[in-house]
Every structure is written in C-alpha cells, then in structure tokens.
Amino acid sequence: LQDGRPSSALGEFNRVLKAQPASNVLDKTLLAMGASYLLLHDCDSAKLAYSSCEKRFGKDKSGQEAKKRLAILAHPTPDMCAPQ
C-alpha cells in the first residue's frame, strides 16, 4: 500500500487473512484493506473491511478508527466511490 499499489496490497492482505485469520495484526490488516479499497474507489468493499474491524475491535483504537472511516463513507464525496 505504501508503494502506491493498492491492488497488490489487497493480494498481500488477503494472504495474511488466509494464513493467519486470528493474527495479532488483523485489526491493522482490516484497516489497510479498507484504505486500499478506497484508493480503488470501491466503497462497498471498504465499508465491509471497516465494519469487520469495528465489530471485532470496537473498543480498541483500531475499532474506533474504523468507526470514523465508516462515518466518512456514510456521506462520500462525489469522487470517492466508483459509480454503481
């Protein structure tokens, strides 16, 4: 994701989820997946990633961050999401 390649990053994040679904980086992985989807203008998938993070880690810092991002997605800017 830091290299500006969100599609490649999503592949790596999915590998982490498959290999270690109960990993200690699951919260960060879900947040980064949401960010990757947003860079690809896929708001529905971003919402899914952020919702998963919020549900699983709601009281943690990452869960609170996911909640903030979901609030932004509730009222997206015109260029934020790809046309459906």
C-alpha positions as a Markdown table, in Angstrom:
| # | Residue | x | y | z |
|---|---|---|---|---|
| 1 | Leu | 0.0 | 0.0 | 0.0 |
| 2 | Gln | 2.9 | 2.3 | 0.8 |
| 3 | Asp | 4.2 | 1.7 | -2.7 |
| 4 | Gly | 1.0 | 3.1 | -4.2 |
| 5 | Arg | -0.2 | -0.2 | -5.5 |
| 6 | Pro | -3.5 | -0.9 | -3.7 |
| 7 | Ser | -4.4 | -3.9 | -5.9 |
| 8 | Ser | -1.1 | -5.7 | -5.0 |
| 9 | Ala | -1.6 | -4.7 | -1.4 |
| 10 | Leu | -5.0 | -6.3 | -1.3 |
| 11 | Gly | -3.5 | -9.6 | -2.5 |
| 12 | Glu | -1.0 | -9.5 | 0.3 |
| 13 | Phe | -3.6 | -8.6 | 2.9 |
| 14 | Asn | -5.8 | -11.5 | 1.7 |
| 15 | Arg | -2.8 | -13.8 | 2.1 |
| 16 | Val | -2.4 | -12.7 | 5.7 |
| 17 | Leu | -6.1 | -13.3 | 6.4 |
| 18 | Lys | -6.0 | -16.8 | 4.9 |
| 19 | Ala | -2.7 | -17.8 | 6.5 |
| 20 | Gln | -3.4 | -16.3 | 10.0 |
| 21 | Pro | -7.0 | -15.4 | 10.5 |
| 22 | Ala | -6.5 | -14.9 | 14.2 |
| 23 | Ser | -3.3 | -12.9 | 13.8 |
| 24 | Asn | -2.3 | -10.1 | 16.1 |
| 25 | Val | -2.2 | -7.8 | 13.1 |
| 26 | Leu | -5.8 | -8.5 | 12.0 |
| 27 | Asp | -7.0 | -5.0 | 13.0 |
| 28 | Lys | -4.3 | -3.3 | 11.1 |
| 29 | Thr | -4.9 | -5.5 | 8.1 |
| 30 | Leu | -8.6 | -4.8 | 8.0 |
| 31 | Leu | -7.9 | -1.0 | 8.3 |
| 32 | Ala | -5.3 | -1.2 | 5.5 |
| 33 | Met | -7.7 | -3.2 | 3.3 |
| 34 | Gly | -10.4 | -0.6 | 3.7 |
| 35 | Ala | -7.9 | 2.1 | 2.7 |
| 36 | Ser | -6.8 | 0.1 | -0.3 |
| 37 | Tyr | -10.4 | -0.3 | -1.4 |
| 38 | Leu | -10.9 | 3.4 | -1.1 |
| 39 | Leu | -8.0 | 4.1 | -3.3 |
| 40 | Leu | -9.6 | 1.9 | -5.9 |
| 41 | His | -12.9 | 3.7 | -5.3 |
| 42 | Asp | -14.6 | 0.5 | -4.1 |
| 43 | Cys | -16.7 | 2.0 | -1.2 |
| 44 | Asp | -18.8 | -1.1 | -0.7 |
| 45 | Ser | -15.7 | -3.3 | -0.1 |
| 46 | Ala | -14.1 | -0.6 | 2.1 |
| 47 | Lys | -17.3 | -0.5 | 4.2 |
| 48 | Leu | -17.1 | -4.2 | 4.6 |
| 49 | Ala | -13.5 | -4.1 | 5.8 |
| 50 | Tyr | -14.1 | -1.2 | 8.2 |
| 51 | Ser | -17.3 | -2.8 | 9.5 |
| 52 | Ser | -15.4 | -6.1 | 10.2 |
| 53 | Cys | -12.7 | -4.1 | 12.1 |
| 54 | Glu | -15.2 | -2.2 | 14.1 |
| 55 | Lys | -17.2 | -5.3 | 15.1 |
| 56 | Arg | -14.2 | -7.2 | 16.1 |
| 57 | Phe | -12.1 | -4.4 | 17.7 |
| 58 | Gly | -14.8 | -1.9 | 18.6 |
| 59 | Lys | -13.2 | -0.8 | 21.9 |
| 60 | Asp | -9.7 | -0.7 | 20.6 |
| 61 | Lys | -8.0 | 2.2 | 18.9 |
| 62 | Ser | -8.3 | 0.5 | 15.5 |
| 63 | Gly | -12.0 | -0.2 | 16.0 |
| 64 | Gln | -12.6 | 3.5 | 16.8 |
| 65 | Glu | -10.6 | 4.4 | 13.7 |
| 66 | Ala | -12.8 | 2.1 | 11.6 |
| 67 | Lys | -15.9 | 3.7 | 13.0 |
| 68 | Lys | -14.6 | 7.2 | 12.0 |
| 69 | Arg | -13.9 | 6.0 | 8.5 |
| 70 | Leu | -17.4 | 4.4 | 8.3 |
| 71 | Ala | -18.8 | 7.8 | 9.2 |
| 72 | Ile | -17.0 | 9.4 | 6.3 |
| 73 | Leu | -18.2 | 6.7 | 4.0 |
| 74 | Ala | -21.8 | 7.3 | 5.1 |
| 75 | His | -21.6 | 10.6 | 3.2 |
| 76 | Pro | -19.0 | 10.1 | 0.5 |
| 77 | Thr | -17.8 | 12.9 | -1.8 |
| 78 | Pro | -18.8 | 12.6 | -5.4 |
| 79 | Asp | -15.3 | 11.4 | -6.5 |
| 80 | Met | -14.8 | 9.0 | -3.6 |
| 81 | Cys | -16.8 | 6.0 | -4.9 |
| 82 | Ala | -17.0 | 4.5 | -8.3 |
| 83 | Pro | -20.4 | 4.7 | -10.0 |
| 84 | Gln | -22.6 | 1.7 | -9.2 |
